[in-house]
Coordinates of C-alpha atoms in Angstrom, one line a residue:
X17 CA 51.7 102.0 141.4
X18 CA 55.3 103.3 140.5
X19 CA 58.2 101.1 141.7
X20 CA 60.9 103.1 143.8
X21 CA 64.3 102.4 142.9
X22 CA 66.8 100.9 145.7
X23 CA 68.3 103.3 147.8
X24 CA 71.9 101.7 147.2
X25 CA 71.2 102.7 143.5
X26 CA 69.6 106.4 143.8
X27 CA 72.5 107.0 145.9
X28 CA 75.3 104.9 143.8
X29 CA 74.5 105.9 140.2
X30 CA 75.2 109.7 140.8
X31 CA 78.2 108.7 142.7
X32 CA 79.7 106.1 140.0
X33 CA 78.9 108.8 137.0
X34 CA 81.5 110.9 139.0
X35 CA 83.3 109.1 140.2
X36 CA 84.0 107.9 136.5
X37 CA 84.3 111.9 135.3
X38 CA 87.0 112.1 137.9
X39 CA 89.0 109.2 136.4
X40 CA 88.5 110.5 133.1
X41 CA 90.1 114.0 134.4
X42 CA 92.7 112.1 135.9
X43 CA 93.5 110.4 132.8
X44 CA 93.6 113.4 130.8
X45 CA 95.7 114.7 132.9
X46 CA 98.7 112.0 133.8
X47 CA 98.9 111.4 129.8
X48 CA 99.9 114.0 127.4
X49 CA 97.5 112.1 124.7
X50 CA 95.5 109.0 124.9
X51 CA 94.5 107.5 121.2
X52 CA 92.0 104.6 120.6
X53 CA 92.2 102.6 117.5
X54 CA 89.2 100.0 116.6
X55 CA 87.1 102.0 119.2
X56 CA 84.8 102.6 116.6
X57 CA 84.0 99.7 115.2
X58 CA 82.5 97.8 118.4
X59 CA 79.4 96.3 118.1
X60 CA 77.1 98.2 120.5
X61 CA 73.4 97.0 121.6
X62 CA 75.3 93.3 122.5
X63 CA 77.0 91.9 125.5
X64 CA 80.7 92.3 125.3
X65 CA 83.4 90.9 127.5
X66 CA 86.5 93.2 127.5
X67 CA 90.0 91.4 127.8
X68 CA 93.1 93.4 128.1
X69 CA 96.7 92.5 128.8
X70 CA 97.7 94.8 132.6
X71 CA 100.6 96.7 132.4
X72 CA 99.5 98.9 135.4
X73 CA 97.6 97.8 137.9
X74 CA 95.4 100.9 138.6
X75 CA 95.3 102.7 134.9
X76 CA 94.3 99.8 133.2
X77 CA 90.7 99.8 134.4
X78 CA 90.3 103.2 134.7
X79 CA 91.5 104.0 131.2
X80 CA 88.8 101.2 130.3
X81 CA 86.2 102.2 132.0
X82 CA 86.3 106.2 131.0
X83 CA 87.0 104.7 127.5
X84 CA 83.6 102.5 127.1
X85 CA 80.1 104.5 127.1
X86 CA 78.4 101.8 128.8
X87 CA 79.6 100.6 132.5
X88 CA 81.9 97.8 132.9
X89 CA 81.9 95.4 135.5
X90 CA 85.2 94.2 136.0
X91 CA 86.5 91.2 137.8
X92 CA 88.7 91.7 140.7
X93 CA 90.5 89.4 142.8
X94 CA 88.3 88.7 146.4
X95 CA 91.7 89.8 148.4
X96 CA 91.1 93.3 147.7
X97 CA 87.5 93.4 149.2
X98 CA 88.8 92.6 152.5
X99 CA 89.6 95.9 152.7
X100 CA 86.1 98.1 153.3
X101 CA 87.5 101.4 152.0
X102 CA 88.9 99.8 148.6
X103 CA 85.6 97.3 149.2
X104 CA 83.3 100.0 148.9
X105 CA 85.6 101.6 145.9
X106 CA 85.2 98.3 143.8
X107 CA 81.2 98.0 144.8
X108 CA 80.5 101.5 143.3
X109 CA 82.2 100.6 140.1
X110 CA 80.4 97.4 139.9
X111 CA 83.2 95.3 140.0
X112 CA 83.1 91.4 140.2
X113 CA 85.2 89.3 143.4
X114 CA 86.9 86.6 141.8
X115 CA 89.1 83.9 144.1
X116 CA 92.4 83.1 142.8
X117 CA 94.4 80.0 143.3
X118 CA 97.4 81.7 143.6
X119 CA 96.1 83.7 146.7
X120 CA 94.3 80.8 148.8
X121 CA 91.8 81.1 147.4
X122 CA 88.6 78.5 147.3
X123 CA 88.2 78.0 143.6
X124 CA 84.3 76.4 144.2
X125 CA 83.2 79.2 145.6
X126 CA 83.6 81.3 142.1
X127 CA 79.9 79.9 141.4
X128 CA 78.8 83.4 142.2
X129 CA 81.7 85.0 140.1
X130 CA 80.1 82.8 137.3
X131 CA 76.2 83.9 138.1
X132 CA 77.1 87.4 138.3
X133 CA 78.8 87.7 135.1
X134 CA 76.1 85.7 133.3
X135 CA 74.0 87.3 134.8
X136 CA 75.6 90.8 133.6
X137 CA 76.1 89.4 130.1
X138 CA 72.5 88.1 130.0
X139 CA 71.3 92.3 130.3
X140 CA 73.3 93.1 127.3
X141 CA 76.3 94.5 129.7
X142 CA 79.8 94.8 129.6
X143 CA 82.2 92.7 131.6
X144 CA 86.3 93.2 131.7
X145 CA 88.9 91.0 132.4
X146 CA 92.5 90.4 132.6
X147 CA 92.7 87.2 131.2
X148 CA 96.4 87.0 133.1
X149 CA 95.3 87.2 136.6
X150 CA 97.9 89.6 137.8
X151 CA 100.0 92.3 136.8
X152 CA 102.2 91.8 133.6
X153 CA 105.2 93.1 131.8
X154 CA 105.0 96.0 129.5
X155 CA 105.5 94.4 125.8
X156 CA 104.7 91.2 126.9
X157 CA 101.6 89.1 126.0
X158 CA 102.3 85.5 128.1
X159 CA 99.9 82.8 128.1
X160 CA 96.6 83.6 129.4
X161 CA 94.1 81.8 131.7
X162 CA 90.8 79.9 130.4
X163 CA 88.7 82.2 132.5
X164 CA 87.4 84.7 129.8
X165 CA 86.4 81.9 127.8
X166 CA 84.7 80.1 130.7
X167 CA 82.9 82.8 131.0
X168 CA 81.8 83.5 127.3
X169 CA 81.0 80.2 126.8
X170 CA 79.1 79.1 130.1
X171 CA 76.6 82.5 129.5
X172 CA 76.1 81.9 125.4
X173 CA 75.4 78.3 126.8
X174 CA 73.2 79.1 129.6
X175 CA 71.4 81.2 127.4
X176 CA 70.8 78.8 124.2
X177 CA 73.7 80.7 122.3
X178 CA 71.3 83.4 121.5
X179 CA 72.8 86.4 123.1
X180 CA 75.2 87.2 120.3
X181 CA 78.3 87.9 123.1
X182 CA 81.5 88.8 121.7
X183 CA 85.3 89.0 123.5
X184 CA 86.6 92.1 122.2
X185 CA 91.1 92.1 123.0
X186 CA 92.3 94.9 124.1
X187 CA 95.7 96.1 123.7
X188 CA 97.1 98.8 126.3
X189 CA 100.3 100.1 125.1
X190 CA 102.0 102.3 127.1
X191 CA 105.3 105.0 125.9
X192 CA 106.4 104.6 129.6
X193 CA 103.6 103.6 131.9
X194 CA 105.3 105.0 135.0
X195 CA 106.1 108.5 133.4
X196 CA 103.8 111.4 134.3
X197 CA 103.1 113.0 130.9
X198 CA 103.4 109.9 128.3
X199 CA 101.3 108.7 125.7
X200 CA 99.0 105.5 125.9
X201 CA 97.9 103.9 122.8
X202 CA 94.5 101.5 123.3
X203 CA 94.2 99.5 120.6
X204 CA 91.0 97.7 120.3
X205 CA 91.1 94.6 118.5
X206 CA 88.8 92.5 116.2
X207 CA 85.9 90.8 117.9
X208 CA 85.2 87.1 118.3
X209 CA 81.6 86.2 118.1
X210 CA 81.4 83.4 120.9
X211 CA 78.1 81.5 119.0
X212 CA 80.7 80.5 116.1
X213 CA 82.2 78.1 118.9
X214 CA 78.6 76.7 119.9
X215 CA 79.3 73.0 117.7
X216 CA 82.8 72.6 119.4
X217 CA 81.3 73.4 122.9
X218 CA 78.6 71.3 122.3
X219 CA 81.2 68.2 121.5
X220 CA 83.9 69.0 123.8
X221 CA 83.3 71.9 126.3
X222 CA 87.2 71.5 127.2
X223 CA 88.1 71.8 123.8
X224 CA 86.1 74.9 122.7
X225 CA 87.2 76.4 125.9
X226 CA 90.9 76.1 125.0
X227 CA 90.5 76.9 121.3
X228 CA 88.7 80.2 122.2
X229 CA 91.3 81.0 125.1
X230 CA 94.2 80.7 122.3
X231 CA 92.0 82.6 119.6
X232 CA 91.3 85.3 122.3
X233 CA 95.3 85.1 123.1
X234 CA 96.1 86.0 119.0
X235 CA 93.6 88.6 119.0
X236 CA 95.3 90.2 122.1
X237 CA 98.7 89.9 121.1
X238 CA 97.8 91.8 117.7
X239 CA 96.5 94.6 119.6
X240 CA 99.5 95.1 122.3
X241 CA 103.5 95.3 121.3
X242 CA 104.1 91.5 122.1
X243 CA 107.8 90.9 122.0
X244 CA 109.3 87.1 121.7
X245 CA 110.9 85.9 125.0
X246 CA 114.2 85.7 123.2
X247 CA 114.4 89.5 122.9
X248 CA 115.6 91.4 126.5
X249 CA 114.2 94.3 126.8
X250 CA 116.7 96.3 127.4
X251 CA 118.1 95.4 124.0
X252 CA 115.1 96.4 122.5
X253 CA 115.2 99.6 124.4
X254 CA 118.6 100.0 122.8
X255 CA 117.9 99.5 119.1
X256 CA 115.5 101.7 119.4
X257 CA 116.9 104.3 121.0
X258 CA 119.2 104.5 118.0
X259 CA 117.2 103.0 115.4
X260 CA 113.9 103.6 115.4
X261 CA 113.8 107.5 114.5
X262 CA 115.7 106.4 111.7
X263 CA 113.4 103.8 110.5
X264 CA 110.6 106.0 111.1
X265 CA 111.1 108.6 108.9
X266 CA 112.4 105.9 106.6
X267 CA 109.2 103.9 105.8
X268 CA 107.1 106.3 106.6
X269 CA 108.1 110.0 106.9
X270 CA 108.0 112.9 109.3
X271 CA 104.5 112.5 110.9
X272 CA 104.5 110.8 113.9
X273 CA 101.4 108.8 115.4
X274 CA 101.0 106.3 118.2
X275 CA 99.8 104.0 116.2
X276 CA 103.5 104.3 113.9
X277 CA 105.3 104.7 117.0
X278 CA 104.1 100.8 118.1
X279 CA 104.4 99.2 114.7
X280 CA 107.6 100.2 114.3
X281 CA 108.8 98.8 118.3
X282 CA 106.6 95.5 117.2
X283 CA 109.2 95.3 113.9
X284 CA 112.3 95.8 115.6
X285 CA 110.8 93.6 117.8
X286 CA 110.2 90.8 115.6
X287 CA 113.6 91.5 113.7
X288 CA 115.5 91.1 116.6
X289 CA 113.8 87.9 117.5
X290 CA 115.0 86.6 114.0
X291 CA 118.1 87.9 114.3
X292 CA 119.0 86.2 117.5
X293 CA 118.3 83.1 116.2
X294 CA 119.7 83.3 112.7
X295 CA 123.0 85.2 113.1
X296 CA 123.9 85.6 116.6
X297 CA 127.6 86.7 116.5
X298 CA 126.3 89.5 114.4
X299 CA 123.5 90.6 116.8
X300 CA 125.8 90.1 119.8
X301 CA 128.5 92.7 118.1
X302 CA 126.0 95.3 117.4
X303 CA 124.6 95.2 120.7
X304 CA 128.2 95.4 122.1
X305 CA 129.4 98.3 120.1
X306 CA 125.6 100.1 120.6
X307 CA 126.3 100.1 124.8
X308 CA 129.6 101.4 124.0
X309 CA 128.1 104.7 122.3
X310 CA 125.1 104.9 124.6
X311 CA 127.7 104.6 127.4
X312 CA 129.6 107.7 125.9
X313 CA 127.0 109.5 125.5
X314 CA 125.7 108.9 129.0
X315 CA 129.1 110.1 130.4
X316 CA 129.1 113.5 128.4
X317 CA 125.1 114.1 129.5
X318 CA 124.1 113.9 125.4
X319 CA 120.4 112.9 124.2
X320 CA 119.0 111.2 121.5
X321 CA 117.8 114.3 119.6
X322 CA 120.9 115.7 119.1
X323 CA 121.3 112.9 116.3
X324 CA 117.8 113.3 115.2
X325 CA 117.7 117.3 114.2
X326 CA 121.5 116.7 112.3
X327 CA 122.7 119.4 115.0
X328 CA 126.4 120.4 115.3
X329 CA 128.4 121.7 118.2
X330 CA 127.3 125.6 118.2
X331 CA 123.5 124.9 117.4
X332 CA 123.5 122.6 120.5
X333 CA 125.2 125.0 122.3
X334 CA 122.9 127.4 122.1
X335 CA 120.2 125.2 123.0
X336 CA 121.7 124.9 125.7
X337 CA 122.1 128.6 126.9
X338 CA 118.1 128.4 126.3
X339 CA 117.6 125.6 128.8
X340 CA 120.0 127.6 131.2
X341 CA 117.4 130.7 131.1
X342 CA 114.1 129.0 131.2
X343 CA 115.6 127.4 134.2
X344 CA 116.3 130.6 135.6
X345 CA 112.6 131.7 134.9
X346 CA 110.7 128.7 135.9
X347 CA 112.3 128.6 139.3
X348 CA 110.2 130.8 141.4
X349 CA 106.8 129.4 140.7
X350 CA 108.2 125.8 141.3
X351 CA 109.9 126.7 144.3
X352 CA 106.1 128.4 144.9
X353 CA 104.2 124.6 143.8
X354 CA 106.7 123.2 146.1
X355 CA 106.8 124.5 149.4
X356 CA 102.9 124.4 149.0
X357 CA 102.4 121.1 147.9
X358 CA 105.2 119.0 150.3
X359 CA 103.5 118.3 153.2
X360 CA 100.5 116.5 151.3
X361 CA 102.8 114.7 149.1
X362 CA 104.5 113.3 151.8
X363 CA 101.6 112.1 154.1
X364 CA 100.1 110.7 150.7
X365 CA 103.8 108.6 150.7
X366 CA 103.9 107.9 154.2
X367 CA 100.3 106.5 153.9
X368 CA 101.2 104.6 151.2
X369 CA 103.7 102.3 152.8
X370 CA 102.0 100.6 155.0
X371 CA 100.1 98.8 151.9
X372 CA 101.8 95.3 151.4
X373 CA 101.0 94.5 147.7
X374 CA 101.4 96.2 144.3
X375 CA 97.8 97.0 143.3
X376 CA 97.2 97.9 147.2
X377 CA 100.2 100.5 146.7
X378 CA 98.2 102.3 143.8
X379 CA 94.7 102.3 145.1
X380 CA 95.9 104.0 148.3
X381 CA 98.2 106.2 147.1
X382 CA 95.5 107.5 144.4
X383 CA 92.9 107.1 147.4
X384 CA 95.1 108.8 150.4
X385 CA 96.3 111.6 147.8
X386 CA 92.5 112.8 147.4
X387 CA 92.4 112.9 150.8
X388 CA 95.4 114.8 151.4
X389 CA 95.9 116.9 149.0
X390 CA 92.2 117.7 149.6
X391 CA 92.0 118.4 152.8
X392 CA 95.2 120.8 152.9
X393 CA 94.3 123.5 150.0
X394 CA 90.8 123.4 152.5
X395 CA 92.8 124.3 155.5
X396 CA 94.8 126.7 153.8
X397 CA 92.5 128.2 151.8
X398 CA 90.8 128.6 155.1
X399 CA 93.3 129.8 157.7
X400 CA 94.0 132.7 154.6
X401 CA 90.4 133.5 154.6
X402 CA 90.4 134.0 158.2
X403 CA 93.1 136.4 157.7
X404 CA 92.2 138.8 155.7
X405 CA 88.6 138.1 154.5
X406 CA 89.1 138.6 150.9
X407 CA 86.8 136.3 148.8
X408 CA 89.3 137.1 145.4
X409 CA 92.5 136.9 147.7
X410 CA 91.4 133.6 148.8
X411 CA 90.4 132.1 145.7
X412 CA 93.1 133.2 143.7
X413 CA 95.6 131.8 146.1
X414 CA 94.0 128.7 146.4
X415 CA 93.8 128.6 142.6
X416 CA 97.0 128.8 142.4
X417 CA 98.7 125.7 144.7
X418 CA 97.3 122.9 142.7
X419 CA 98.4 124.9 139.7
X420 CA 102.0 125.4 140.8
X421 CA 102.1 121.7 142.3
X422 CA 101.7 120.5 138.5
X423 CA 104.2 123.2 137.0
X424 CA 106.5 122.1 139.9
X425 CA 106.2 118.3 138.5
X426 CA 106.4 119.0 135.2
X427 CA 109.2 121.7 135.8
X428 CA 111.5 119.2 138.2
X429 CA 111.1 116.1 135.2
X430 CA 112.1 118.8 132.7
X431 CA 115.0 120.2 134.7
X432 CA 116.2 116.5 134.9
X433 CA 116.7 117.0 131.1
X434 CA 117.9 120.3 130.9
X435 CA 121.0 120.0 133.4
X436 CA 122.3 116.9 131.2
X437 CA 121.9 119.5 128.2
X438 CA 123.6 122.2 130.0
X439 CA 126.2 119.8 131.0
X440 CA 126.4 118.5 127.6
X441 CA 126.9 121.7 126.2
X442 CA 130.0 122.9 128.2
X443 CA 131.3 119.7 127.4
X444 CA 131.2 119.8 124.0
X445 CA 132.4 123.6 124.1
X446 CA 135.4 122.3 125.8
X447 CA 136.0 119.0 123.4
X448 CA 133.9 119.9 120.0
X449 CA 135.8 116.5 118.5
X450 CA 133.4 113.8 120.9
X451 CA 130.4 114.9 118.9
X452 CA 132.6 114.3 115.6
X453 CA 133.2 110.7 116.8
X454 CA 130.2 109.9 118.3
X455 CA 128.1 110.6 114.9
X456 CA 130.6 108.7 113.2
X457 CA 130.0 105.5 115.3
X458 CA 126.0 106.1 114.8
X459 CA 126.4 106.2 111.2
X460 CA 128.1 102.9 111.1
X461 CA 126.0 101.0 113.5
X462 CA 122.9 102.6 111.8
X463 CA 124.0 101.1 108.0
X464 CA 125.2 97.7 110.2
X465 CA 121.3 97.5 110.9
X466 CA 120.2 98.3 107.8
X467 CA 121.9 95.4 106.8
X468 CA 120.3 93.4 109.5
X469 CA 117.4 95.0 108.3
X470 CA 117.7 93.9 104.4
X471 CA 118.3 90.1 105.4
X472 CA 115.5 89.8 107.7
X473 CA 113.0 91.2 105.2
X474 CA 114.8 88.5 102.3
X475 CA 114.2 86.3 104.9
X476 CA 110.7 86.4 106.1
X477 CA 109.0 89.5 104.1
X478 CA 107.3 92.6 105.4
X479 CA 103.7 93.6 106.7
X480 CA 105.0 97.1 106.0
X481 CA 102.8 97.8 102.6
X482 CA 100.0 96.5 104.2
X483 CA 100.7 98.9 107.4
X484 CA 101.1 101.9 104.9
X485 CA 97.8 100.9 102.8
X486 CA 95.7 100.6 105.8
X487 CA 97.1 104.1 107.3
X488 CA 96.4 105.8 104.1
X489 CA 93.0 104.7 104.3
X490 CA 92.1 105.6 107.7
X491 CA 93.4 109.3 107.2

């Protein structure tokens, strides 16, 4: 006699598949490009556990989850399931509660957690983690908790080390992970085969479990832009500003890739960690005269790429008097995304404060915001209907609100831009000497870190050639 499925299933598997489309739209849409290195490479028909560093506390699972073919079932701290809309949320996507120590939690009663993910493992399925527990800071990979080896190592135990699991690290790196239209590079790194750590279990389960959590902390820190806790990140940010552009096309040309873009952050990264500890007075005077510039060029509203293109006064000028007229043109249908899009974008806000915690913030605004937004283009697509009965009035209108809510994002981040150009421009016009000066101090400061540049490399070599060979390669 044929078995019926579950009801919760016939009615959840639709639902999760999407559920998961809609995340990957919503991907697609927030960043201008997503790349995956080392995607290819994963083992497929074995269990895999998934551990990524969390930079963003509502991308990161999304972005892994419409990444990976097959579902992943991700732990999530218990404190969110108390909540039966964001409960229900978590269910369908066959997430995991986990207690926490940091939240009150009882840590005995993560017996389940431990059954469930065996259990998962043990079906040849995928589990994710963020081996950190919380929330962490973009370009930083910190010490990481025990519990994705735990895990690994309590199900290849439990199952006479036959299942052939493997923790795969995950890097997300993100351009800007707050900035609607950025890039997001997910680097996934080389696997660890959990069965090679059977012996050491076997002696000391302590002992493999540590030695695993610090092989598994490597492997992550290879695959995201870790920066050493001696470098601020705001000096970093200022370097390279300045720098990096420069040292791009240097080493490797004028194509640009994510995968260059990170390397080359990682090396000023690690230079600057060098460089802080080997000659200080000389990193602290770079810095110093490098604010100095940026400040200047803050004050006279000039970017970046006016350095980059080798522009001079009139070119930027004109540039300029283009911004000026596409502002001019754009403003009618963002006026238009505006005044039809407000009210839902600030319900969606409103709604959104009355959520106490970080990750709370996110799920509700992205939750409250489907809502919203939803059910206002209904009504208005609606009460237009009801006006005038037109089928192709109606949907054309209708088409066009969410359309002119995105130009109207995308058009009010761009004006930010194009009024410090404007600005810059009349500036310039009126003192065509600043520009003069301000290339002459980037020249200097750019050969000052060339020198920085020359020592560190005498000083502790350069993975550089080995970048370039394995980027030829993969093209």
């Amino acid at each position: 006699m044929r078995r019926l499925r579950p009801i919760r299933r016939v009615v959840l598997t639709p639902l999760f598949l999407v559920v998961r489309w809609f995340g990957a739209r919503l991907v697609s849409l927030f960043y201008r490009e997503v790349k995956h290195s080392g995607r290819d490479q994963l083992p497929q028909q074995v269990p895999i556990i998934l551990a990524a560093n969390h930079p963003n506390s509502v991308m990161d699972p999304i972005v892994l989850m419409t990444s990976f073919e097959r579902p992943v079932h991700f732990l999530a701290r218990a404190g969110l399931f108390r909540w039966r809309a964001i409960a229900w949320l978590l269910k369908t996507f066959h997430a995991i509660p986990v207690q926490r120590q940091q939240d009150g939690g009882d840590m005995r009663s993560n017996d389940d957690m431990f059954a469930a993910t065996h259990d998962v493992l043990g079906g040849q399925g995928v589990v994710g983690i963020f081996p950190h527990g919380q929330n962490v800071e973009e370009r930083r990979v910190e010490d990481i908790r025990s519990g994705a080896a735990r895990i690994a190592l309590g199900a290849e135990s439990a199952y006479d080390w036959s299942l052939g699991l493997v923790i795969v690290p995950v890097g997300m790196n993100y351009e800007d992970r707050d900035r609607f239209n950025s890039r997001l590079l997910v680097r996934w790194g080389e696997p660890i085969l959990v069965s090679e750590y059977a012996e050491r279990y076997r002696q000391d389960p302590k002992d493999a479990v540590h030695e695993l959590t610090q092989d598994l902390l490597v492997g992550m820190r290879s695959s995201a832009v870790h920066l050493d806790e001696t470098v601020e990140r705001d000096a970093l940010d200022l370097v390279r500003r300045i720098y990096a552009h420069h040292l791009h096309k240097d080493l490797i040309g004028d194509e640009k890739t994510l995968e260059d873009r990170f390397f080359i952050e990682r090396r000023i990264g690690d230079a600057m960690a060098w460089a802080r500890s080997a000659i200080p007075d000389r990193v602290d005077d770079l810095l110093n005269r490098m604010e100095r510039h940026h400040s200047l060029m803050q004050r006279i509203h000039l970017r970046e790429r006016v350095f980059k293109g080798g522009e001079g006064n009139l070119k930027y000028r004109r540039r300029a008097l283009k911004s000026t007229v596409r502002m001019i043109l754009g403003l009618p249908l963002a006026t238009w995304g505006v005044v039809h899009n407000l009210i839902p974008y600030q319900l969606t806000v409103w709604l959104t404060r009355f959520a106490a915690e970080e990750a709370i913030v996110a799920v509700t605004a992205f939750l409250s915001g489907i809502f919203w937004f939803g059910l206002w283009y209904l009504g208005v697509a609606s009460a237009l209907y009801s006006m005038n009965s037109s089928v192709l009035g109606t949907l054309l209108y209708a088409v066009s609100i969410p359309g002119s809510g995105l130009f109207a994002v995308a058009y009010l981040r761009w004006l930010r831009a194009a009024k410090n150009e404007v600005l810059a421009g009349l500036i310039l016009r009126r003192h065509p000497a600043l520009l003069v000066k301000l290339r002459q101090q980037r020249d200097q400061i750019i050969a000052d870190l060339n020198s920085v540049r020359e020592d560190f490399l005498n000083a502790t070599g350069s993975e550089i050639n080995q970048y370039l060979e394995q980027r030829s390669s993969s093209q």
